[in-house]
PDB file of C-alpha atoms in Angstrom:
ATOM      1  CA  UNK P   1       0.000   0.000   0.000  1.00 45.00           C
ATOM      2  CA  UNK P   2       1.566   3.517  -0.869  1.00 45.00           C
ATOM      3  CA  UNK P   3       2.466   5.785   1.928  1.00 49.00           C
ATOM      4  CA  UNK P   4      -0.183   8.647   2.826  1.00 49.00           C
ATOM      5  CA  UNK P   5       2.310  12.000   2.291  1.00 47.00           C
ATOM      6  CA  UNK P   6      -0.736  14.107   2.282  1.00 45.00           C
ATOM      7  CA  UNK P   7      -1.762  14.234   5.759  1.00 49.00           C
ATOM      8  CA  UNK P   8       2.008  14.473   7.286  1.00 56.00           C
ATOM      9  CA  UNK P   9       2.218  16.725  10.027  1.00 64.00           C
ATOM     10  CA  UNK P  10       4.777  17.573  12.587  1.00 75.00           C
ATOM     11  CA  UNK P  11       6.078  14.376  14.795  1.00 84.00           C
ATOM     12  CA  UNK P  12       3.334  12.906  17.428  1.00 90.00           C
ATOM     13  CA  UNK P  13       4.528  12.999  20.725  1.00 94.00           C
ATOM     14  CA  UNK P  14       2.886  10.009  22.839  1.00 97.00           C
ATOM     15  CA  UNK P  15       3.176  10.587  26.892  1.00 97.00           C
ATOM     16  CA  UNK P  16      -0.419   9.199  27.629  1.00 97.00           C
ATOM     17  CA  UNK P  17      -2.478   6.355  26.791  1.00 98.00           C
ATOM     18  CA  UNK P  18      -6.105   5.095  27.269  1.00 98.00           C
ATOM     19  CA  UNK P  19      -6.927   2.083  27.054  1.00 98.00           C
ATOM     20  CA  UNK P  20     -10.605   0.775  25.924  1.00 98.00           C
ATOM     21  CA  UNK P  21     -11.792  -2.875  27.498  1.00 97.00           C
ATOM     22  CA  UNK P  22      -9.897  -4.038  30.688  1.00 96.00           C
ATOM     23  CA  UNK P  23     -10.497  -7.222  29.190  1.00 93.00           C
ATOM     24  CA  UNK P  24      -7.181  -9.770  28.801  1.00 91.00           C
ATOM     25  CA  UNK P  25      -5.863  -7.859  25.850  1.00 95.00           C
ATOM     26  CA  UNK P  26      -6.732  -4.475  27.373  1.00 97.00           C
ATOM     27  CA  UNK P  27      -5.104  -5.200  31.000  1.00 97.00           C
ATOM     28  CA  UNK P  28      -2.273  -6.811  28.933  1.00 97.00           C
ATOM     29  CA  UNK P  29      -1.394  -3.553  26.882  1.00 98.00           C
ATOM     30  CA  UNK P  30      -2.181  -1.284  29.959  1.00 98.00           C
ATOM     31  CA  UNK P  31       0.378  -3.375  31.950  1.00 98.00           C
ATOM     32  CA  UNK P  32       3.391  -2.814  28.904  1.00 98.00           C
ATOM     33  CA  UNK P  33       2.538   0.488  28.374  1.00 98.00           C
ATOM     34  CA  UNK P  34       2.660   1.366  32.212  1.00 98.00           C
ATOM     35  CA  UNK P  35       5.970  -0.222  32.740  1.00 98.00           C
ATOM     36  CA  UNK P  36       7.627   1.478  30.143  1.00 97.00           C
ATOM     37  CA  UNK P  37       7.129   5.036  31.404  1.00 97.00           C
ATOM     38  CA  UNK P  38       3.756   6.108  30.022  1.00 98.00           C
ATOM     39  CA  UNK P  39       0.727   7.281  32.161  1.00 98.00           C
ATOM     40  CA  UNK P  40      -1.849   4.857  31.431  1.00 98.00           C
ATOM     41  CA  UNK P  41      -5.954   4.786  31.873  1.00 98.00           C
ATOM     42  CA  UNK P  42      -7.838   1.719  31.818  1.00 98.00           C
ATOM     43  CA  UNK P  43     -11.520   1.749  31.084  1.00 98.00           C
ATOM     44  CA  UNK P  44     -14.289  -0.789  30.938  1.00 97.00           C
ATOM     45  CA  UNK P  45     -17.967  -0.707  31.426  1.00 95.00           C
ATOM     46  CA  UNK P  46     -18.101  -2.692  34.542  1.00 95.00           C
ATOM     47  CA  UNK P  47     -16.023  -2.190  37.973  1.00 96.00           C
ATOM     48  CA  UNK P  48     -15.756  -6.020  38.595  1.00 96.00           C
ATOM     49  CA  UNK P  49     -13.589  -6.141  35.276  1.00 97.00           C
ATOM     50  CA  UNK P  50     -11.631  -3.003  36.166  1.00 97.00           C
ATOM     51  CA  UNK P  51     -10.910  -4.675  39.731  1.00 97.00           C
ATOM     52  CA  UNK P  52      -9.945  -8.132  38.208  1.00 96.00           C
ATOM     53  CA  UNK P  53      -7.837  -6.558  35.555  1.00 97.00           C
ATOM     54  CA  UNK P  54      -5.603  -4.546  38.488  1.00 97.00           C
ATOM     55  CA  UNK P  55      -5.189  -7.673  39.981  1.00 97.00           C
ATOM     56  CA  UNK P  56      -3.915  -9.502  37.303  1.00 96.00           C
ATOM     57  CA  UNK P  57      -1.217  -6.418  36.641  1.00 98.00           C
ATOM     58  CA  UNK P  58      -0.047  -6.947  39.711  1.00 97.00           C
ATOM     59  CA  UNK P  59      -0.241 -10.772  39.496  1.00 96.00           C
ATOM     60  CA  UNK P  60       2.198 -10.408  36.177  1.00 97.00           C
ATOM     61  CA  UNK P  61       4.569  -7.867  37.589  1.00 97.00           C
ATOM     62  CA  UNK P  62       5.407 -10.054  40.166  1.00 97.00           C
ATOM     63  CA  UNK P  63       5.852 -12.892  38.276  1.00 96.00           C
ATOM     64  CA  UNK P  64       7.996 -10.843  36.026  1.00 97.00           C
ATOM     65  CA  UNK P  65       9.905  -9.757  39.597  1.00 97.00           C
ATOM     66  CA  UNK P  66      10.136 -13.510  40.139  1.00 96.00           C
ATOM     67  CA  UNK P  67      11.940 -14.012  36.774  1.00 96.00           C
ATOM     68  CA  UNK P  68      14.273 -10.953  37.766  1.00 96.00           C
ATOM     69  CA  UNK P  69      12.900  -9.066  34.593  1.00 96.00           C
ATOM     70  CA  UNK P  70      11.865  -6.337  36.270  1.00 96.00           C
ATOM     71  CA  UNK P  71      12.570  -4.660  40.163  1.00 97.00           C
ATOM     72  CA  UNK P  72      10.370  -3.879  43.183  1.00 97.00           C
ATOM     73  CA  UNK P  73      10.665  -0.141  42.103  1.00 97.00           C
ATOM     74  CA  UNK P  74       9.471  -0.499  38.567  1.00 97.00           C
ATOM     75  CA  UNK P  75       6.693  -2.361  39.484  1.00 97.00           C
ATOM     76  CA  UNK P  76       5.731   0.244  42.127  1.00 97.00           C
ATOM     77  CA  UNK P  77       6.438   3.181  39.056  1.00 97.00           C
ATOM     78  CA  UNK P  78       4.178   1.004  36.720  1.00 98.00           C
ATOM     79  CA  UNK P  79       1.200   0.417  39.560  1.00 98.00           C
ATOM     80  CA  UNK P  80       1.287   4.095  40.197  1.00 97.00           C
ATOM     81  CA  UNK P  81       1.231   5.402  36.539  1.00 98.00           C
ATOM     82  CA  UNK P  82      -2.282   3.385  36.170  1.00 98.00           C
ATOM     83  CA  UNK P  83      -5.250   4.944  37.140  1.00 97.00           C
ATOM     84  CA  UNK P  84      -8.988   3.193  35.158  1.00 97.00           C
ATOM     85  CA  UNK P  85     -12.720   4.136  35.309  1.00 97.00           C
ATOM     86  CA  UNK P  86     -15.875   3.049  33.721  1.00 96.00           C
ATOM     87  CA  UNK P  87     -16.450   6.943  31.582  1.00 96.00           C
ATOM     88  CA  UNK P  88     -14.364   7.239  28.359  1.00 96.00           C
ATOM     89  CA  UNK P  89     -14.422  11.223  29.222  1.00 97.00           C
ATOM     90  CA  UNK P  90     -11.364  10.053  31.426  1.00 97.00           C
ATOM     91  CA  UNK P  91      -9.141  10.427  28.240  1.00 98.00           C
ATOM     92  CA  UNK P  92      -9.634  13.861  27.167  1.00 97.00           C
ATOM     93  CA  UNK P  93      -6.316  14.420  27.626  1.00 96.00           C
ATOM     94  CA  UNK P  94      -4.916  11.444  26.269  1.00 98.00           C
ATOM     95  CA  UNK P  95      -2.391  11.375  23.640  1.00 98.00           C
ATOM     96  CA  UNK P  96      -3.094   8.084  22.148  1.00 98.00           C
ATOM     97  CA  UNK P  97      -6.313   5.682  22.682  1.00 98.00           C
ATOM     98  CA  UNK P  98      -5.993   2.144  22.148  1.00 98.00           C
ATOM     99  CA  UNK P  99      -9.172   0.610  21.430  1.00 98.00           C
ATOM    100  CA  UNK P 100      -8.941  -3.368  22.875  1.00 97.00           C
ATOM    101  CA  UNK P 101     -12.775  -4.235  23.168  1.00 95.00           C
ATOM    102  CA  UNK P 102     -14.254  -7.590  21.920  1.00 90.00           C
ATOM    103  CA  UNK P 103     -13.455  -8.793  18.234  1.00 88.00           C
ATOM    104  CA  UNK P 104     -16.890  -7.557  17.073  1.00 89.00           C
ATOM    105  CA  UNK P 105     -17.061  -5.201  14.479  1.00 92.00           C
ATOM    106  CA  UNK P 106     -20.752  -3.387  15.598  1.00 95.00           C
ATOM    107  CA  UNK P 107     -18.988  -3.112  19.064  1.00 96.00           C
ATOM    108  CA  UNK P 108     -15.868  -1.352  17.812  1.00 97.00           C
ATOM    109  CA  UNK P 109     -17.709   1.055  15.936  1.00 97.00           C
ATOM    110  CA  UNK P 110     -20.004   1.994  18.690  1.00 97.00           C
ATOM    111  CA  UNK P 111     -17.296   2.805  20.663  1.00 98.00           C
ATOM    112  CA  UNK P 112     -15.180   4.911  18.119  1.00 98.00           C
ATOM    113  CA  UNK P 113     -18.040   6.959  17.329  1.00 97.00           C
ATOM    114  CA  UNK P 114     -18.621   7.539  21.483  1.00 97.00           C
ATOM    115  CA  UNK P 115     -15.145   8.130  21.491  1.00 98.00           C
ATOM    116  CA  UNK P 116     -14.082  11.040  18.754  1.00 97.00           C
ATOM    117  CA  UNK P 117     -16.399  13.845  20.414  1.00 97.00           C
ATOM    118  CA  UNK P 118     -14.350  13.415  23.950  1.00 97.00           C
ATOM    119  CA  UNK P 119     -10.769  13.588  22.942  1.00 97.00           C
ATOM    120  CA  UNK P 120      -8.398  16.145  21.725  1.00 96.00           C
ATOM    121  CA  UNK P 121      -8.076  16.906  17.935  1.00 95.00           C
ATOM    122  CA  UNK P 122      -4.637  16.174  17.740  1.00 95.00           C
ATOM    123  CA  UNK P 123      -5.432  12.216  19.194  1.00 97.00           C
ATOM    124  CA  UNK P 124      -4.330   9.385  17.912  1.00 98.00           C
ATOM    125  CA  UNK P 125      -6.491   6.340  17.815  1.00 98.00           C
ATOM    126  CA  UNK P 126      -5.555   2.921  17.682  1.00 98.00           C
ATOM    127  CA  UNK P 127      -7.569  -0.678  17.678  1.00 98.00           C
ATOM    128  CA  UNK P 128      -6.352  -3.616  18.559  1.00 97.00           C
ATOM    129  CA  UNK P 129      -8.778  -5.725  16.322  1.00 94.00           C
ATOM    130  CA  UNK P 130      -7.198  -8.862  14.686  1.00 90.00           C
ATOM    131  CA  UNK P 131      -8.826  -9.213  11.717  1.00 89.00           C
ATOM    132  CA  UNK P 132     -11.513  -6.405  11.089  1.00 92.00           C
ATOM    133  CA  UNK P 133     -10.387  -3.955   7.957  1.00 95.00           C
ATOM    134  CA  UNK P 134      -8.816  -1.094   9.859  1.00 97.00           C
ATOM    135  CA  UNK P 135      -9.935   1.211   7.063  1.00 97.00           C
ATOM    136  CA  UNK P 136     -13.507   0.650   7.390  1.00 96.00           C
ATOM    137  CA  UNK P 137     -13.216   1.152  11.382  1.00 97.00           C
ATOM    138  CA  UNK P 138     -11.281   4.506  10.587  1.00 98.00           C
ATOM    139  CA  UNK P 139     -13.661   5.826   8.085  1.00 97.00           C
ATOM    140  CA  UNK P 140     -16.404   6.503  10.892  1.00 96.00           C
ATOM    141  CA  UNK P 141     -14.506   8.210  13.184  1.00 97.00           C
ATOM    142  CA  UNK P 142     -13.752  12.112  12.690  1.00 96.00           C
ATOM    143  CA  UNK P 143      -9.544  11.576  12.171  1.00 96.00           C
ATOM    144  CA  UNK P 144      -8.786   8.385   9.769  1.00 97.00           C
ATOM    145  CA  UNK P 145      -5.561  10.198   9.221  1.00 97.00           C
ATOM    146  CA  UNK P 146      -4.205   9.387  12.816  1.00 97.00           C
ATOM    147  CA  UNK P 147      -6.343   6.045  13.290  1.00 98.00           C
ATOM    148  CA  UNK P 148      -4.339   2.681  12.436  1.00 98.00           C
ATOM    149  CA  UNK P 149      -4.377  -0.983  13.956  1.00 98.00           C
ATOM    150  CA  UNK P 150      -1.682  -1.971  16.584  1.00 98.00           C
ATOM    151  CA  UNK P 151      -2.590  -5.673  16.912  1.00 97.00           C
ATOM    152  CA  UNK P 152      -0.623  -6.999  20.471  1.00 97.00           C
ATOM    153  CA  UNK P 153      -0.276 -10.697  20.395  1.00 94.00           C
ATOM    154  CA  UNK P 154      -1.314 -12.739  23.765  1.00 90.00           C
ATOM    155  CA  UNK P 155      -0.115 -12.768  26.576  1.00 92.00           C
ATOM    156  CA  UNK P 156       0.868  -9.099  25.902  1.00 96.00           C
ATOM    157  CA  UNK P 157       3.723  -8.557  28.727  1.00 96.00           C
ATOM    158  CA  UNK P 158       5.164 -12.199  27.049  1.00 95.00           C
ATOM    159  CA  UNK P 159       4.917 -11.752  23.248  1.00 96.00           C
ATOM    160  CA  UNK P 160       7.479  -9.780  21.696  1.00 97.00           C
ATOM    161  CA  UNK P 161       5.521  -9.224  18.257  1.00 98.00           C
ATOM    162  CA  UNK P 162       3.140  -6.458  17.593  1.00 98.00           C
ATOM    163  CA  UNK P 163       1.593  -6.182  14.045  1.00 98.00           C
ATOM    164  CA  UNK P 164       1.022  -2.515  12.681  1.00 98.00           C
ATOM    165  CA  UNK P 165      -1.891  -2.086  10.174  1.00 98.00           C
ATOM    166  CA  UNK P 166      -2.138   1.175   7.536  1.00 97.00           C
ATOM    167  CA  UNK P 167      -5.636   2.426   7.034  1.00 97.00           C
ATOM    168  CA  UNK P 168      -5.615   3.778   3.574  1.00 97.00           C
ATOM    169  CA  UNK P 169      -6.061   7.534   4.910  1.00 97.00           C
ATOM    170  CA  UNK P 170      -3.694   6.719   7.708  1.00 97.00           C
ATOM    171  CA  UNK P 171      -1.106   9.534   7.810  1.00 96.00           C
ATOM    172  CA  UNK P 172       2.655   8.510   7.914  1.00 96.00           C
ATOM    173  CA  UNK P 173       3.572  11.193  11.092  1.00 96.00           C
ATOM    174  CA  UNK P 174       0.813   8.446  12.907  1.00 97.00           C
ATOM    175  CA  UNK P 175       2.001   5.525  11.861  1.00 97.00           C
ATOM    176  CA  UNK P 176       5.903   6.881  12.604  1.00 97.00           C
ATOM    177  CA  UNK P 177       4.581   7.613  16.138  1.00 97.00           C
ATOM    178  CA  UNK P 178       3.039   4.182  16.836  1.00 98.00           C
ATOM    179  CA  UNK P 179       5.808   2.505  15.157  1.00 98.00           C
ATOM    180  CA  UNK P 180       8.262   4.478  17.622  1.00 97.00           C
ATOM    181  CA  UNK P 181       5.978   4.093  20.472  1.00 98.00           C
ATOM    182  CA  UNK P 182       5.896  -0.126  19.248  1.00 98.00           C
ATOM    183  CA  UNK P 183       9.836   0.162  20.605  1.00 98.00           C
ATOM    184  CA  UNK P 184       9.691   1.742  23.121  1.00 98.00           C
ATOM    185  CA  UNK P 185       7.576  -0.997  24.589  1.00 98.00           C
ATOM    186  CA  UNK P 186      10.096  -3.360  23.703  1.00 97.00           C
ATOM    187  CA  UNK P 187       8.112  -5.207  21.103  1.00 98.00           C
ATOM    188  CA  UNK P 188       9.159  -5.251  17.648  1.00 98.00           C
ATOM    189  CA  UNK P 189       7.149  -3.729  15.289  1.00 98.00           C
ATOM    190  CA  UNK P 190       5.605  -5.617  11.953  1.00 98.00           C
ATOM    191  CA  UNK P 191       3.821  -3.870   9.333  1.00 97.00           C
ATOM    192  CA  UNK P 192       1.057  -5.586   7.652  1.00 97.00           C
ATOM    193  CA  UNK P 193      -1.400  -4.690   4.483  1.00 95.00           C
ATOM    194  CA  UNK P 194      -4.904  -4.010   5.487  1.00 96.00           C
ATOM    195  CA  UNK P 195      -6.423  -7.430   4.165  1.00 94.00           C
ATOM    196  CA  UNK P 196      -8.579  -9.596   6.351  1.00 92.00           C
ATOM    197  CA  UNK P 197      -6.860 -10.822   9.836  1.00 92.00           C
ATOM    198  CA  UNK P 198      -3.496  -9.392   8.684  1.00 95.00           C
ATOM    199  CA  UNK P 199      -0.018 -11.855   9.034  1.00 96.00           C
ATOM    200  CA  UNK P 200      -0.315 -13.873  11.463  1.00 95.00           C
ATOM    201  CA  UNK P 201      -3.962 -14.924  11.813  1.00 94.00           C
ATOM    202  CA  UNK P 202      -3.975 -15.177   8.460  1.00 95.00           C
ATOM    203  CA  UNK P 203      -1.980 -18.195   9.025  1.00 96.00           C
ATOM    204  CA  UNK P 204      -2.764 -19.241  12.662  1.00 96.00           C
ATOM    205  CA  UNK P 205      -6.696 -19.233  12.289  1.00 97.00           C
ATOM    206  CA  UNK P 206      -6.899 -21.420   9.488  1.00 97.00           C
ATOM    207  CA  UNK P 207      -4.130 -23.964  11.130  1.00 98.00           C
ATOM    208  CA  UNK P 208      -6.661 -23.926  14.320  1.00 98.00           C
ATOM    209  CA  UNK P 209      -9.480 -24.394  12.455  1.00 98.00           C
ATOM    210  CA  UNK P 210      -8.391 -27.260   9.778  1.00 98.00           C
ATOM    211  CA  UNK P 211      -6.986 -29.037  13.091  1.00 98.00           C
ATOM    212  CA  UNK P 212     -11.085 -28.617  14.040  1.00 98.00           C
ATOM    213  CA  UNK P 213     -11.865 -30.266  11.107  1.00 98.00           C
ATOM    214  CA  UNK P 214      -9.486 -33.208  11.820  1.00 98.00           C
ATOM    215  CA  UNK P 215     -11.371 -33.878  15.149  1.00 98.00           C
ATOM    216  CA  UNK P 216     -14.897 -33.126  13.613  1.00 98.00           C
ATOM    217  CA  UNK P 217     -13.898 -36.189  10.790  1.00 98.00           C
ATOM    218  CA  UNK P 218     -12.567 -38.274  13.776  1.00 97.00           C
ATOM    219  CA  UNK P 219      -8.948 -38.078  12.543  1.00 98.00           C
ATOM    220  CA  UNK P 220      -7.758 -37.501  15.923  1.00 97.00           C
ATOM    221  CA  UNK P 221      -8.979 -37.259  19.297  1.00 98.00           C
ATOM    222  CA  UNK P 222      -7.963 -33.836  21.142  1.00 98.00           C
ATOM    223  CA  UNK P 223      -5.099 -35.510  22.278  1.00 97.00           C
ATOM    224  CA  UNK P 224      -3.476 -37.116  19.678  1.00 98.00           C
ATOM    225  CA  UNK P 225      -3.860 -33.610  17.744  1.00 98.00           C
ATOM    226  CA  UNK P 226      -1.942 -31.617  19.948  1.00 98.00           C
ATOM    227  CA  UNK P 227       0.253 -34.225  20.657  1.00 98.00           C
ATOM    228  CA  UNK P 228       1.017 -34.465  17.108  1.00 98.00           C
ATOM    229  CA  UNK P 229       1.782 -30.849  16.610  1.00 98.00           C
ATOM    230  CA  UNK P 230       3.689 -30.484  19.393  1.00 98.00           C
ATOM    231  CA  UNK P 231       5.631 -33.463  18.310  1.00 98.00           C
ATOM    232  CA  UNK P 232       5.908 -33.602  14.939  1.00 98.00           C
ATOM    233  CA  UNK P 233       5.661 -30.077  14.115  1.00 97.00           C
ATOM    234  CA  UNK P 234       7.548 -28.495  17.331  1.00 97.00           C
ATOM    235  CA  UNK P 235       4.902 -26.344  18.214  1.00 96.00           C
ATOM    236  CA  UNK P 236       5.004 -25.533  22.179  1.00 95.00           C
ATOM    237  CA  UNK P 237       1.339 -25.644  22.000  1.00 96.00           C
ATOM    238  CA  UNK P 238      -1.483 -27.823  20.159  1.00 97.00           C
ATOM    239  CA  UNK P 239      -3.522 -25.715  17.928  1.00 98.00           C
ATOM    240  CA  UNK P 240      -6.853 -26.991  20.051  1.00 98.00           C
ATOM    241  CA  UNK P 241      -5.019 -26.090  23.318  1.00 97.00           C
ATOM    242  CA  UNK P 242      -3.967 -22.984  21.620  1.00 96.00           C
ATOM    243  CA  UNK P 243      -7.120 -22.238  20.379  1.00 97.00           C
ATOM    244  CA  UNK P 244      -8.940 -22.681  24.183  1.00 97.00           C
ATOM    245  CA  UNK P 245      -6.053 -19.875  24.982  1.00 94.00           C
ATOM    246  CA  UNK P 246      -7.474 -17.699  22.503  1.00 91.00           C
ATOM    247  CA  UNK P 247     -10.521 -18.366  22.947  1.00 94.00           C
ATOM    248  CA  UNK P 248     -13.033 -20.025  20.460  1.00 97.00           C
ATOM    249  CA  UNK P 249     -15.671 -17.492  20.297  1.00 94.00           C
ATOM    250  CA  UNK P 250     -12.333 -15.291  19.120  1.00 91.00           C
ATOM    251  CA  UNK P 251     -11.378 -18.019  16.750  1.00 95.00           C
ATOM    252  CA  UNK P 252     -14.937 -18.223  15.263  1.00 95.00           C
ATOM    253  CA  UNK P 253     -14.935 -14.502  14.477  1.00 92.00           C
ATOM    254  CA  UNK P 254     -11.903 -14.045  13.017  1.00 91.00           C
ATOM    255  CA  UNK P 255     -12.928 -17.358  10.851  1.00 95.00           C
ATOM    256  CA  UNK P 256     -16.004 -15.349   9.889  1.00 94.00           C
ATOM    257  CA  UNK P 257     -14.239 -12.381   8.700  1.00 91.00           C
ATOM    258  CA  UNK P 258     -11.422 -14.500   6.641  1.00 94.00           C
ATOM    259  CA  UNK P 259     -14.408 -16.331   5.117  1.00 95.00           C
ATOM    260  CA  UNK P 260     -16.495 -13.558   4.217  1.00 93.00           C
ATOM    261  CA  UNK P 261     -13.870 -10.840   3.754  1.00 92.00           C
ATOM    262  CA  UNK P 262     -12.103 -13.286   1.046  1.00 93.00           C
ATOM    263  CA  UNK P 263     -15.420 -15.352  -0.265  1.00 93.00           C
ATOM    264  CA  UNK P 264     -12.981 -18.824  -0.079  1.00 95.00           C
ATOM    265  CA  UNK P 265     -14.329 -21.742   0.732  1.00 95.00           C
ATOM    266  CA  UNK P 266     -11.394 -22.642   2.208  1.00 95.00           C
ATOM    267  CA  UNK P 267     -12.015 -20.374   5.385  1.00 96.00           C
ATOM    268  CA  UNK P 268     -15.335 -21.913   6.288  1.00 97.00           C
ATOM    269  CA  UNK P 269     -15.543 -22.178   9.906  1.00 98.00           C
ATOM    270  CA  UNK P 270     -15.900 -25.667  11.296  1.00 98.00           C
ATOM    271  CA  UNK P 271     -19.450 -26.699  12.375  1.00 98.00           C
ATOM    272  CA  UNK P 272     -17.538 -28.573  15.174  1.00 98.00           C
ATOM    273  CA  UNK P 273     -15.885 -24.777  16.168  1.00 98.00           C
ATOM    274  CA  UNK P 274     -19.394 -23.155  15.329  1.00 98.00           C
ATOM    275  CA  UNK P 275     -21.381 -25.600  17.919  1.00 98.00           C
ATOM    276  CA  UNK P 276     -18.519 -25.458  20.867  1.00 98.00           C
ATOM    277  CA  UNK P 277     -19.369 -21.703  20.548  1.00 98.00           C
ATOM    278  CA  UNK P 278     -23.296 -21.871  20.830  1.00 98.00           C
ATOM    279  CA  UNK P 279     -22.730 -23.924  23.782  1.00 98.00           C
ATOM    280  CA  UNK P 280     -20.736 -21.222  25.540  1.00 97.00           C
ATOM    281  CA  UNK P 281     -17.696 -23.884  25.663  1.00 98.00           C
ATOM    282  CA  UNK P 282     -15.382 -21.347  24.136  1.00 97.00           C
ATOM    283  CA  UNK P 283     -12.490 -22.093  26.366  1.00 96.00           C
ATOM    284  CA  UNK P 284     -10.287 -21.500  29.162  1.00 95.00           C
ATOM    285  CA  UNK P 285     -11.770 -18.288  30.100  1.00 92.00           C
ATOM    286  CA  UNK P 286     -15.064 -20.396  30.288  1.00 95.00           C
ATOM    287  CA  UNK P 287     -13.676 -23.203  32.185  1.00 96.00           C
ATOM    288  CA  UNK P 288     -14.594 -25.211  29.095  1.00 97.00           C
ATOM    289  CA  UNK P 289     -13.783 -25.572  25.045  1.00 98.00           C
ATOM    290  CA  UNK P 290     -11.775 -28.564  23.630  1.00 98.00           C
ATOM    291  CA  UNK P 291     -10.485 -29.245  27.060  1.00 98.00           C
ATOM    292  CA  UNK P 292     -12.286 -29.154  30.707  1.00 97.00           C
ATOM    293  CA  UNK P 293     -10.236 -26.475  33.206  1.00 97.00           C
ATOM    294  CA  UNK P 294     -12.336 -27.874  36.304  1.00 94.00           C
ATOM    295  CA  UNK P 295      -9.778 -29.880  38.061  1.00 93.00           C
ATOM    296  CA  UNK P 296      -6.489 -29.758  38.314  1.00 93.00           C
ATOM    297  CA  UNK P 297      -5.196 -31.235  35.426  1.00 94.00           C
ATOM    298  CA  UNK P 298      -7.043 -29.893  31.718  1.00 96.00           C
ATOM    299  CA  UNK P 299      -9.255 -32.979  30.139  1.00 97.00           C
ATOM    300  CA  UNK P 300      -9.677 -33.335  26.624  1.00 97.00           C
ATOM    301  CA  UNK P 301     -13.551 -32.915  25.898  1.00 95.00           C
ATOM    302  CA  UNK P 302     -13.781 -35.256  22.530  1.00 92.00           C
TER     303      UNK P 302
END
């Protein structure tokens, strides 16, 4: 995709970032962002979340203390540069907004049209989405020019990659800012085209979901896929452990958009995937997908 020359501007500064959905991506990117020297707000709809989420930072900077990654002090600087709420008028004077809310595309753009009337001009806007066109998202807010996707990979404080996505009005002074700010997270920065789910869920989705298949047409059982891959492929994970990670209401989505976004019948979603979903088994965060998290030990569910 060309560069955008026409909407350059002077350099973005970044010393302040919101956060949308203290969810596991949002409390993830929160947690980076506060440990790396930038004042940080975390908002979600509900308290509970916001409580849970604060937890969790904690939870990880200690483990990361643990590992000797990271000192006492830091994680005392990174506690204190987080404050979160439930009203998205907390980041009118934010200098970026990272939008992390649930992979669902009516959702997002709810939320970006809230968003654009409380925030200065000169904001920049991210989303975190991992497979919805960034351009469409950034053509109903009021500032495509300095809108763009910054897709963390999860567990955020863990993974080192972050892919960054062009709109096709986004402006190259925001996507030098974002690209800068990528580093100084210590992530490394990968830019992708615009095309449905990007790099590396491009490639990871359809993986998951053919290894769906391979159980639905009795194959495998659970274990002897992920077994299999982990064996004969070297993967530290089984695509249907992985995809319980994930989550397989996530998995399903981004499935949906692939399929519908490239009209190949090769991305049809499993029916196996499509009925773990309807049942609310969508994975660890459930207690419940392709394995059962109820005792101690997971147990494969097929």
């Amino acid at each position: 995709m060309p560069q955008n020359n026409a909407s350059d501007g002077p350099p973005i500064e970044i010393k302040s970032v919101g956060i949308i959905g203290a969810g596991q991506m949002g409390s993830g990117i929160a947690h980076v962002c506060a440990l790396a020297g930038f004042d940080v707000i975390l908002q979600d709809l509900q308290e509970a979340q916001l409580a849970k989420a604060a937890e969790g930072i904690e939870r990880n900077l200690a483990r990361q203390i643990k590992k000797q990654l990271i000192s006492e002090d830091e994680k005392a600087s990174a506690l204190a540069r987080i404050s979160s709420g439930t009203e998205m008028a907390l980041f009118a004077d934010c200098d970026l907004v990272i939008e992390a809310a649930i992979e669902n595309e009516a959702v997002k753009r709810e939320i970006l049209q809230a968003l654009c009337p409380l925030i200065k001009e000169e904001t920049v806007i991210c989303t975190n989405t991992s497979s919805i066109s960034v351009t469409r998202l950034a053509a109903i807010t009021d500032r495509p020019e300095r809108f763009m996707g910054m897709h963390f990979m999860n567990p955020v404080p863990v993974m080192q990659l972050v892919e960054l996505i062009r709109g096709i009005a986004t402006g190259d002074a925001t996507f030098n800012a974002i690209r800068e700010l990528t580093v100084k997270l210590g992530k490394t920065p990968v830019a992708a085209e615009d095309f449905p789910a990007f790099i590396v869920n491009r490639i990871l989705l359809p993986m998951i979901n053919e290894a769906v298949y391979t159980l639905y047409e009795g194959v495998g059982s659970v274990e002897a896929i992920d077994t299999a891959m982990k064996l004969g492929a070297n993967h530290p994970m089984g695509p249907l452990e992985l995809a319980d990670f994930i989550g397989l209401d996530t998995c399903l989505s981004v499935m949906h958009v692939l399929y519908e976004g490239l009209a190949d019948s090769k991305y049809r979603p499993c029916p196996l995937l499509v009925k773990y979903v309807e049942a609310g088994w969508v994975g660890r965060k459930a207690g419940r997908g392709f394995y059962d998290y109820g005792g101690e030990t997971p147990v494969p569910t097929r």
